[in-house]
PDB file of C-alpha atoms in Angstrom:
ATOM      1  CA  ALA Q 616       0.000   0.000   0.000  1.00 73.00           C
ATOM      2  CA  GLN Q 617       1.078   3.534  -0.610  1.00 83.00           C
ATOM      3  CA  SER Q 618       0.172   6.782   1.094  1.00 89.00           C
ATOM      4  CA  VAL Q 619       0.983  10.475   1.079  1.00 93.00           C
ATOM      5  CA  THR Q 620       1.050  12.887   3.993  1.00 95.00           C
ATOM      6  CA  GLN Q 621       1.128  16.621   3.454  1.00 96.00           C
ATOM      7  CA  LEU Q 622       1.995  18.468   6.637  1.00 92.00           C
ATOM      8  CA  GLY Q 623      -0.011  21.647   6.986  1.00 91.00           C
ATOM      9  CA  SER Q 624      -3.294  22.117   5.172  1.00 93.00           C
ATOM     10  CA  HIS Q 625      -2.655  25.881   5.106  1.00 96.00           C
ATOM     11  CA  VAL Q 626       0.682  27.655   4.793  1.00 97.00           C
ATOM     12  CA  SER Q 627       1.198  31.429   4.776  1.00 97.00           C
ATOM     13  CA  VAL Q 628       4.358  33.159   3.585  1.00 97.00           C
ATOM     14  CA  SER Q 629       5.282  36.747   2.870  1.00 98.00           C
ATOM     15  CA  GLU Q 630       5.947  37.814  -0.679  1.00 98.00           C
ATOM     16  CA  GLY Q 631       9.640  37.236  -1.373  1.00 97.00           C
ATOM     17  CA  ALA Q 632      10.042  34.649   1.382  1.00 98.00           C
ATOM     18  CA  LEU Q 633      10.979  30.995   0.994  1.00 98.00           C
ATOM     19  CA  VAL Q 634       8.169  28.594   0.179  1.00 98.00           C
ATOM     20  CA  LEU Q 635       8.416  25.124   1.752  1.00 98.00           C
ATOM     21  CA  LEU Q 636       5.573  22.635   1.365  1.00 98.00           C
ATOM     22  CA  ARG Q 637       6.126  19.272   3.000  1.00 98.00           C
ATOM     23  CA  CYS Q 638       5.304  15.849   1.612  1.00 97.00           C
ATOM     24  CA  ASN Q 639       6.107  12.444   3.044  1.00 96.00           C
ATOM     25  CA  TYR Q 640       5.170   9.202   1.362  1.00 94.00           C
ATOM     26  CA  SER Q 641       5.142   5.494   1.962  1.00 89.00           C
ATOM     27  CA  SER Q 642       5.565   2.935  -0.752  1.00 80.00           C
ATOM     28  CA  SER Q 643       6.619  -0.693  -0.822  1.00 74.00           C
ATOM     29  CA  VAL Q 644       8.331  -0.300  -4.181  1.00 75.00           C
ATOM     30  CA  PRO Q 645      10.373   2.514  -5.732  1.00 80.00           C
ATOM     31  CA  PRO Q 646       7.970   5.394  -6.139  1.00 86.00           C
ATOM     32  CA  TYR Q 647       7.228   7.960  -8.762  1.00 92.00           C
ATOM     33  CA  LEU Q 648       6.456  11.276  -7.068  1.00 94.00           C
ATOM     34  CA  PHE Q 649       4.615  14.337  -8.329  1.00 96.00           C
ATOM     35  CA  TRP Q 650       3.591  17.825  -7.307  1.00 98.00           C
ATOM     36  CA  TYR Q 651       0.520  19.443  -8.822  1.00 98.00           C
ATOM     37  CA  VAL Q 652      -0.866  22.968  -8.465  1.00 98.00           C
ATOM     38  CA  GLN Q 653      -4.533  23.945  -8.560  1.00 97.00           C
ATOM     39  CA  TYR Q 654      -5.902  27.452  -8.929  1.00 95.00           C
ATOM     40  CA  PRO Q 655      -9.498  28.130  -7.826  1.00 90.00           C
ATOM     41  CA  ASN Q 656     -12.142  26.404  -9.913  1.00 87.00           C
ATOM     42  CA  GLN Q 657      -9.572  24.895 -12.234  1.00 92.00           C
ATOM     43  CA  GLY Q 658      -8.036  21.498 -12.797  1.00 94.00           C
ATOM     44  CA  LEU Q 659      -4.639  20.400 -11.534  1.00 96.00           C
ATOM     45  CA  GLN Q 660      -1.459  21.202 -13.409  1.00 96.00           C
ATOM     46  CA  LEU Q 661       1.734  19.178 -13.128  1.00 96.00           C
ATOM     47  CA  LEU Q 662       4.523  21.206 -11.482  1.00 97.00           C
ATOM     48  CA  LEU Q 663       7.281  18.614 -11.430  1.00 96.00           C
ATOM     49  CA  LYS Q 664       7.954  14.920 -11.065  1.00 95.00           C
ATOM     50  CA  TYR Q 665      10.561  12.473  -9.863  1.00 93.00           C
ATOM     51  CA  THR Q 666      10.882   9.080 -11.526  1.00 89.00           C
ATOM     52  CA  THR Q 667      14.553   8.043 -11.598  1.00 85.00           C
ATOM     53  CA  GLY Q 668      17.943   9.699 -11.743  1.00 85.00           C
ATOM     54  CA  ALA Q 669      18.736  13.080 -10.211  1.00 88.00           C
ATOM     55  CA  THR Q 670      17.031  13.499  -6.870  1.00 90.00           C
ATOM     56  CA  LEU Q 671      16.691  17.285  -7.164  1.00 95.00           C
ATOM     57  CA  VAL Q 672      14.089  18.057  -9.772  1.00 96.00           C
ATOM     58  CA  LYS Q 673      13.134  21.419 -11.165  1.00 96.00           C
ATOM     59  CA  GLY Q 674       9.691  22.322 -12.348  1.00 95.00           C
ATOM     60  CA  ILE Q 675       7.707  25.203 -13.720  1.00 94.00           C
ATOM     61  CA  ASN Q 676       7.330  28.616 -12.104  1.00 93.00           C
ATOM     62  CA  GLY Q 677      10.641  28.336 -10.244  1.00 96.00           C
ATOM     63  CA  PHE Q 678       9.640  25.412  -8.020  1.00 97.00           C
ATOM     64  CA  GLU Q 679      11.875  22.483  -7.208  1.00 97.00           C
ATOM     65  CA  ALA Q 680      11.703  19.386  -5.027  1.00 97.00           C
ATOM     66  CA  GLU Q 681      14.199  16.919  -3.644  1.00 95.00           C
ATOM     67  CA  PHE Q 682      13.598  13.203  -3.339  1.00 94.00           C
ATOM     68  CA  LYS Q 683      15.112  11.910  -0.093  1.00 94.00           C
ATOM     69  CA  LYS Q 684      14.723   8.170   0.116  1.00 91.00           C
ATOM     70  CA  SER Q 685      16.097   7.889   3.645  1.00 92.00           C
ATOM     71  CA  GLU Q 686      13.505  10.378   4.895  1.00 93.00           C
ATOM     72  CA  THR Q 687      10.727   9.227   2.517  1.00 94.00           C
ATOM     73  CA  SER Q 688      10.186  12.867   1.682  1.00 95.00           C
ATOM     74  CA  PHE Q 689       9.586  14.973  -1.418  1.00 96.00           C
ATOM     75  CA  HIS Q 690       9.280  18.541  -0.157  1.00 98.00           C
ATOM     76  CA  LEU Q 691       8.476  21.378  -2.567  1.00 98.00           C
ATOM     77  CA  THR Q 692      10.420  24.642  -2.372  1.00 98.00           C
ATOM     78  CA  LYS Q 693      10.703  28.000  -4.081  1.00 98.00           C
ATOM     79  CA  PRO Q 694      13.286  30.588  -3.012  1.00 97.00           C
ATOM     80  CA  SER Q 695      11.042  33.639  -3.328  1.00 98.00           C
ATOM     81  CA  ALA Q 696       7.250  33.619  -3.217  1.00 98.00           C
ATOM     82  CA  HIS Q 697       5.199  35.644  -5.671  1.00 97.00           C
ATOM     83  CA  MET Q 698       1.581  36.659  -5.252  1.00 97.00           C
ATOM     84  CA  SER Q 699       0.749  34.463  -8.241  1.00 96.00           C
ATOM     85  CA  ASP Q 700       1.924  31.380  -6.291  1.00 97.00           C
ATOM     86  CA  ALA Q 701      -1.186  31.507  -4.103  1.00 97.00           C
ATOM     87  CA  ALA Q 702      -2.947  28.224  -4.913  1.00 97.00           C
ATOM     88  CA  GLU Q 703      -3.464  24.719  -3.593  1.00 97.00           C
ATOM     89  CA  TYR Q 704      -0.645  22.217  -3.987  1.00 98.00           C
ATOM     90  CA  PHE Q 705      -1.003  18.455  -4.094  1.00 97.00           C
ATOM     91  CA  CYS Q 706       1.677  15.834  -3.638  1.00 97.00           C
ATOM     92  CA  ALA Q 707       1.066  12.465  -5.295  1.00 95.00           C
ATOM     93  CA  VAL Q 708       2.734   9.072  -5.431  1.00 92.00           C
ATOM     94  CA  THR Q 709       2.449   6.101  -7.719  1.00 87.00           C
ATOM     95  CA  ASN Q 710       4.462   2.945  -7.811  1.00 77.00           C
ATOM     96  CA  SER Q 711       6.869   1.814 -10.465  1.00 68.00           C
ATOM     97  CA  GLY Q 712       5.403  -1.676 -10.729  1.00 67.00           C
ATOM     98  CA  GLY Q 713       1.987  -3.259 -10.921  1.00 61.00           C
ATOM     99  CA  TYR Q 714      -1.181  -1.243 -11.450  1.00 64.00           C
ATOM    100  CA  GLN Q 715      -0.779   2.454 -12.020  1.00 64.00           C
ATOM    101  CA  LYS Q 716      -2.779   3.779  -9.070  1.00 77.00           C
ATOM    102  CA  VAL Q 717      -1.993   7.333  -7.989  1.00 88.00           C
ATOM    103  CA  THR Q 718      -2.518   8.407  -4.402  1.00 90.00           C
ATOM    104  CA  PHE Q 719      -2.929  12.113  -3.713  1.00 93.00           C
ATOM    105  CA  GLY Q 720      -2.329  14.026  -0.520  1.00 94.00           C
ATOM    106  CA  ILE Q 721      -5.126  16.189   0.864  1.00 94.00           C
ATOM    107  CA  GLY Q 722      -3.487  19.341  -0.405  1.00 95.00           C
ATOM    108  CA  THR Q 723      -1.835  22.432   1.061  1.00 96.00           C
ATOM    109  CA  LYS Q 724      -3.274  25.874   0.443  1.00 96.00           C
ATOM    110  CA  LEU Q 725      -0.552  28.458   0.051  1.00 97.00           C
ATOM    111  CA  GLN Q 726      -1.356  32.039   0.978  1.00 97.00           C
ATOM    112  CA  VAL Q 727       1.100  34.766  -0.055  1.00 97.00           C
ATOM    113  CA  ILE Q 728       0.958  37.912   2.038  1.00 97.00           C
ATOM    114  CA  PRO Q 729       1.952  41.199   0.383  1.00 95.00           C
TER     115      PRO Q 729
ATOM    116  CA  ASP U 538      -3.440  22.218 -28.817  1.00 70.00           C
ATOM    117  CA  GLY U 539      -3.940  18.843 -27.178  1.00 77.00           C
ATOM    118  CA  GLY U 540      -5.767  18.597 -23.921  1.00 94.00           C
ATOM    119  CA  ILE U 541      -8.800  17.428 -21.996  1.00 97.00           C
ATOM    120  CA  THR U 542     -12.152  19.129 -22.305  1.00 97.00           C
ATOM    121  CA  GLN U 543     -14.735  18.779 -19.580  1.00 97.00           C
ATOM    122  CA  SER U 544     -18.252  20.067 -20.014  1.00 95.00           C
ATOM    123  CA  PRO U 545     -20.230  21.722 -18.718  1.00 95.00           C
ATOM    124  CA  LYS U 546     -18.193  23.787 -16.262  1.00 95.00           C
ATOM    125  CA  TYR U 547     -21.177  24.259 -13.945  1.00 95.00           C
ATOM    126  CA  LEU U 548     -24.116  21.889 -13.656  1.00 94.00           C
ATOM    127  CA  PHE U 549     -27.221  21.988 -11.521  1.00 93.00           C
ATOM    128  CA  ARG U 550     -29.313  18.914 -10.902  1.00 90.00           C
ATOM    129  CA  LYS U 551     -32.533  18.268  -9.114  1.00 91.00           C
ATOM    130  CA  GLU U 552     -32.630  15.476  -6.576  1.00 89.00           C
ATOM    131  CA  GLY U 553     -33.618  12.171  -8.150  1.00 88.00           C
ATOM    132  CA  GLN U 554     -32.222  13.007 -11.582  1.00 92.00           C
ATOM    133  CA  ASN U 555     -29.330  11.351 -13.350  1.00 94.00           C
ATOM    134  CA  VAL U 556     -26.776  13.635 -14.961  1.00 95.00           C
ATOM    135  CA  THR U 557     -23.849  12.945 -17.298  1.00 96.00           C
ATOM    136  CA  LEU U 558     -20.542  14.785 -17.226  1.00 97.00           C
ATOM    137  CA  SER U 559     -18.528  14.861 -20.417  1.00 98.00           C
ATOM    138  CA  CYS U 560     -14.782  14.265 -20.722  1.00 98.00           C
ATOM    139  CA  GLU U 561     -12.996  14.305 -24.091  1.00 98.00           C
ATOM    140  CA  GLN U 562      -9.250  14.142 -24.776  1.00 97.00           C
ATOM    141  CA  ASN U 563      -7.207  14.509 -27.950  1.00 96.00           C
ATOM    142  CA  LEU U 564      -3.896  13.474 -26.406  1.00 96.00           C
ATOM    143  CA  ASN U 565      -4.074   9.865 -27.602  1.00 95.00           C
ATOM    144  CA  HIS U 566      -3.789   8.693 -24.004  1.00 95.00           C
ATOM    145  CA  ASP U 567      -4.907   5.167 -23.203  1.00 93.00           C
ATOM    146  CA  ALA U 568      -5.751   5.685 -19.533  1.00 93.00           C
ATOM    147  CA  MET U 569      -8.494   7.967 -18.257  1.00 95.00           C
ATOM    148  CA  TYR U 570      -9.733   8.700 -14.749  1.00 95.00           C
ATOM    149  CA  TRP U 571     -12.542  10.387 -12.857  1.00 97.00           C
ATOM    150  CA  TYR U 572     -11.904  12.024  -9.486  1.00 97.00           C
ATOM    151  CA  ARG U 573     -14.168  13.732  -7.038  1.00 97.00           C
ATOM    152  CA  GLN U 574     -12.836  16.666  -5.027  1.00 95.00           C
ATOM    153  CA  ASP U 575     -14.377  17.882  -1.781  1.00 93.00           C
ATOM    154  CA  PRO U 576     -12.881  20.557   0.480  1.00 86.00           C
ATOM    155  CA  GLY U 577     -10.299  19.105   2.851  1.00 82.00           C
ATOM    156  CA  GLN U 578     -10.498  15.608   1.356  1.00 85.00           C
ATOM    157  CA  GLY U 579      -8.151  15.819  -1.570  1.00 88.00           C
ATOM    158  CA  LEU U 580      -8.954  13.797  -4.677  1.00 93.00           C
ATOM    159  CA  ARG U 581     -10.840  10.520  -4.504  1.00 94.00           C
ATOM    160  CA  LEU U 582     -10.877   8.086  -7.408  1.00 94.00           C
ATOM    161  CA  ILE U 583     -14.319   7.193  -8.779  1.00 96.00           C
ATOM    162  CA  TYR U 584     -13.568   5.130 -11.893  1.00 96.00           C
ATOM    163  CA  TYR U 585     -10.662   4.514 -14.207  1.00 94.00           C
ATOM    164  CA  SER U 586     -10.145   3.002 -17.627  1.00 95.00           C
ATOM    165  CA  GLN U 587      -6.867   1.746 -19.035  1.00 91.00           C
ATOM    166  CA  ILE U 588      -8.154   0.721 -22.458  1.00 93.00           C
ATOM    167  CA  VAL U 589     -11.266   1.102 -24.587  1.00 95.00           C
ATOM    168  CA  ASN U 590     -14.263  -1.001 -23.511  1.00 95.00           C
ATOM    169  CA  ASP U 591     -12.763  -1.677 -20.107  1.00 95.00           C
ATOM    170  CA  PHE U 592     -13.061   0.230 -16.842  1.00 96.00           C
ATOM    171  CA  GLN U 593     -12.668  -0.436 -13.146  1.00 94.00           C
ATOM    172  CA  LYS U 594     -14.202   0.895  -9.958  1.00 95.00           C
ATOM    173  CA  GLY U 595     -12.146   3.221  -7.856  1.00 93.00           C
ATOM    174  CA  ASP U 596     -12.484   3.968  -4.173  1.00 91.00           C
ATOM    175  CA  ILE U 597     -15.912   5.655  -4.270  1.00 95.00           C
ATOM    176  CA  ALA U 598     -17.780   4.173  -7.264  1.00 97.00           C
ATOM    177  CA  GLU U 599     -21.182   3.735  -5.613  1.00 96.00           C
ATOM    178  CA  GLY U 600     -23.814   5.901  -7.293  1.00 96.00           C
ATOM    179  CA  TYR U 601     -21.701   6.505 -10.403  1.00 97.00           C
ATOM    180  CA  SER U 602     -21.376   4.810 -13.782  1.00 97.00           C
ATOM    181  CA  VAL U 603     -19.052   5.241 -16.766  1.00 98.00           C
ATOM    182  CA  SER U 604     -18.504   4.014 -20.313  1.00 97.00           C
ATOM    183  CA  ARG U 605     -15.450   3.888 -22.545  1.00 98.00           C
ATOM    184  CA  GLU U 606     -16.641   3.236 -26.096  1.00 97.00           C
ATOM    185  CA  LYS U 607     -13.994   5.451 -27.679  1.00 97.00           C
ATOM    186  CA  LYS U 608     -10.415   6.173 -26.719  1.00 97.00           C
ATOM    187  CA  GLU U 609     -11.122   9.897 -26.664  1.00 97.00           C
ATOM    188  CA  SER U 610     -14.200   9.860 -24.453  1.00 98.00           C
ATOM    189  CA  PHE U 611     -14.921   8.810 -20.865  1.00 98.00           C
ATOM    190  CA  PRO U 612     -18.300  10.182 -19.700  1.00 98.00           C
ATOM    191  CA  LEU U 613     -19.378   9.932 -16.061  1.00 98.00           C
ATOM    192  CA  THR U 614     -23.011   9.536 -15.033  1.00 97.00           C
ATOM    193  CA  VAL U 615     -23.998  10.604 -11.544  1.00 96.00           C
ATOM    194  CA  THR U 616     -27.083   8.603 -10.708  1.00 94.00           C
ATOM    195  CA  SER U 617     -29.869   9.287  -8.240  1.00 89.00           C
ATOM    196  CA  ALA U 618     -28.306   6.606  -6.036  1.00 88.00           C
ATOM    197  CA  GLN U 619     -25.419   8.928  -5.214  1.00 89.00           C
ATOM    198  CA  LYS U 620     -26.463  10.381  -1.882  1.00 88.00           C
ATOM    199  CA  ASN U 621     -24.230  13.419  -1.792  1.00 91.00           C
ATOM    200  CA  PRO U 622     -23.315  14.350  -5.362  1.00 93.00           C
ATOM    201  CA  THR U 623     -22.535  18.029  -4.875  1.00 95.00           C
ATOM    202  CA  ALA U 624     -18.793  18.272  -5.573  1.00 96.00           C
ATOM    203  CA  PHE U 625     -16.111  19.271  -8.049  1.00 96.00           C
ATOM    204  CA  TYR U 626     -15.426  16.517 -10.585  1.00 97.00           C
ATOM    205  CA  LEU U 627     -12.112  16.175 -12.367  1.00 97.00           C
ATOM    206  CA  CYS U 628     -11.259  14.054 -15.376  1.00 97.00           C
ATOM    207  CA  ALA U 629      -7.656  13.108 -16.106  1.00 96.00           C
ATOM    208  CA  SER U 630      -5.681  11.071 -18.601  1.00 96.00           C
ATOM    209  CA  SER U 631      -2.186   9.658 -18.829  1.00 93.00           C
ATOM    210  CA  ILE U 632      -0.001   7.931 -21.383  1.00 89.00           C
ATOM    211  CA  ASN U 633       2.377   6.369 -18.898  1.00 84.00           C
ATOM    212  CA  ARG U 634       2.746   6.431 -15.137  1.00 78.00           C
ATOM    213  CA  GLN U 635       6.079   8.236 -15.421  1.00 83.00           C
ATOM    214  CA  TYR U 636       4.565  11.276 -17.062  1.00 87.00           C
ATOM    215  CA  GLY U 637       1.838  12.016 -14.533  1.00 91.00           C
ATOM    216  CA  TYR U 638      -1.672  13.119 -15.324  1.00 94.00           C
ATOM    217  CA  THR U 639      -3.182  15.734 -17.559  1.00 95.00           C
ATOM    218  CA  PHE U 640      -6.329  17.144 -15.985  1.00 97.00           C
ATOM    219  CA  GLY U 641      -9.383  18.804 -17.406  1.00 97.00           C
ATOM    220  CA  SER U 642     -10.682  22.052 -15.946  1.00 96.00           C
ATOM    221  CA  GLY U 643     -13.391  20.319 -13.952  1.00 96.00           C
ATOM    222  CA  THR U 644     -17.170  20.338 -13.616  1.00 97.00           C
ATOM    223  CA  ARG U 645     -18.831  21.735 -10.515  1.00 96.00           C
ATOM    224  CA  LEU U 646     -22.053  19.840  -9.846  1.00 96.00           C
ATOM    225  CA  THR U 647     -24.644  21.235  -7.476  1.00 95.00           C
ATOM    226  CA  VAL U 648     -27.785  19.418  -6.440  1.00 90.00           C
ATOM    227  CA  VAL U 649     -30.702  21.770  -5.883  1.00 86.00           C
TER     228      VAL U 649
END
């Protein structure tokens, strides 16, 4: 079985400050990990993904995430928050073998304060 | 441009009525999915289909039905048996698990 835990359903940061959204996962096989962003009343958009290879992955809009196997974590970061980053962020995991089920976290709403 | 089109964007239904949500993709993806999103609960899988003419129940399939007669289309019917259908419904597709999902823009269903 696989699962995803996103710590903090709401996170507030000041404009220009570091963004850190936490994601921990469990998986019995090597995982594929994803971060998605959702703006109000819209679908989800893929920000970045980790499958194999380099553990630090870069995505769109200046976001990046690091896969840490020893900590079973895949935290999302951005050095400097912009007002346009205010949205809901979802971490997701799927496994690299067997059926392609994706498990999503419950989401973290990011508020950016001017 | 390729993508997923969900329609309508907003839908109102009277209690006791069935309603069908449309999902069409031109990405040539084999797999398609329906998710339900409620505040604070993340995304919950309703149904999925990995090939044409085949689909499987997800975690919350009761009160829903689907069909997959064409690769491009995966409509979802919310039946009167669904006790709490008011929610935001998202359709997604994927070509391979490594590439993640492409999502549609969603349909917000309200029962009145």
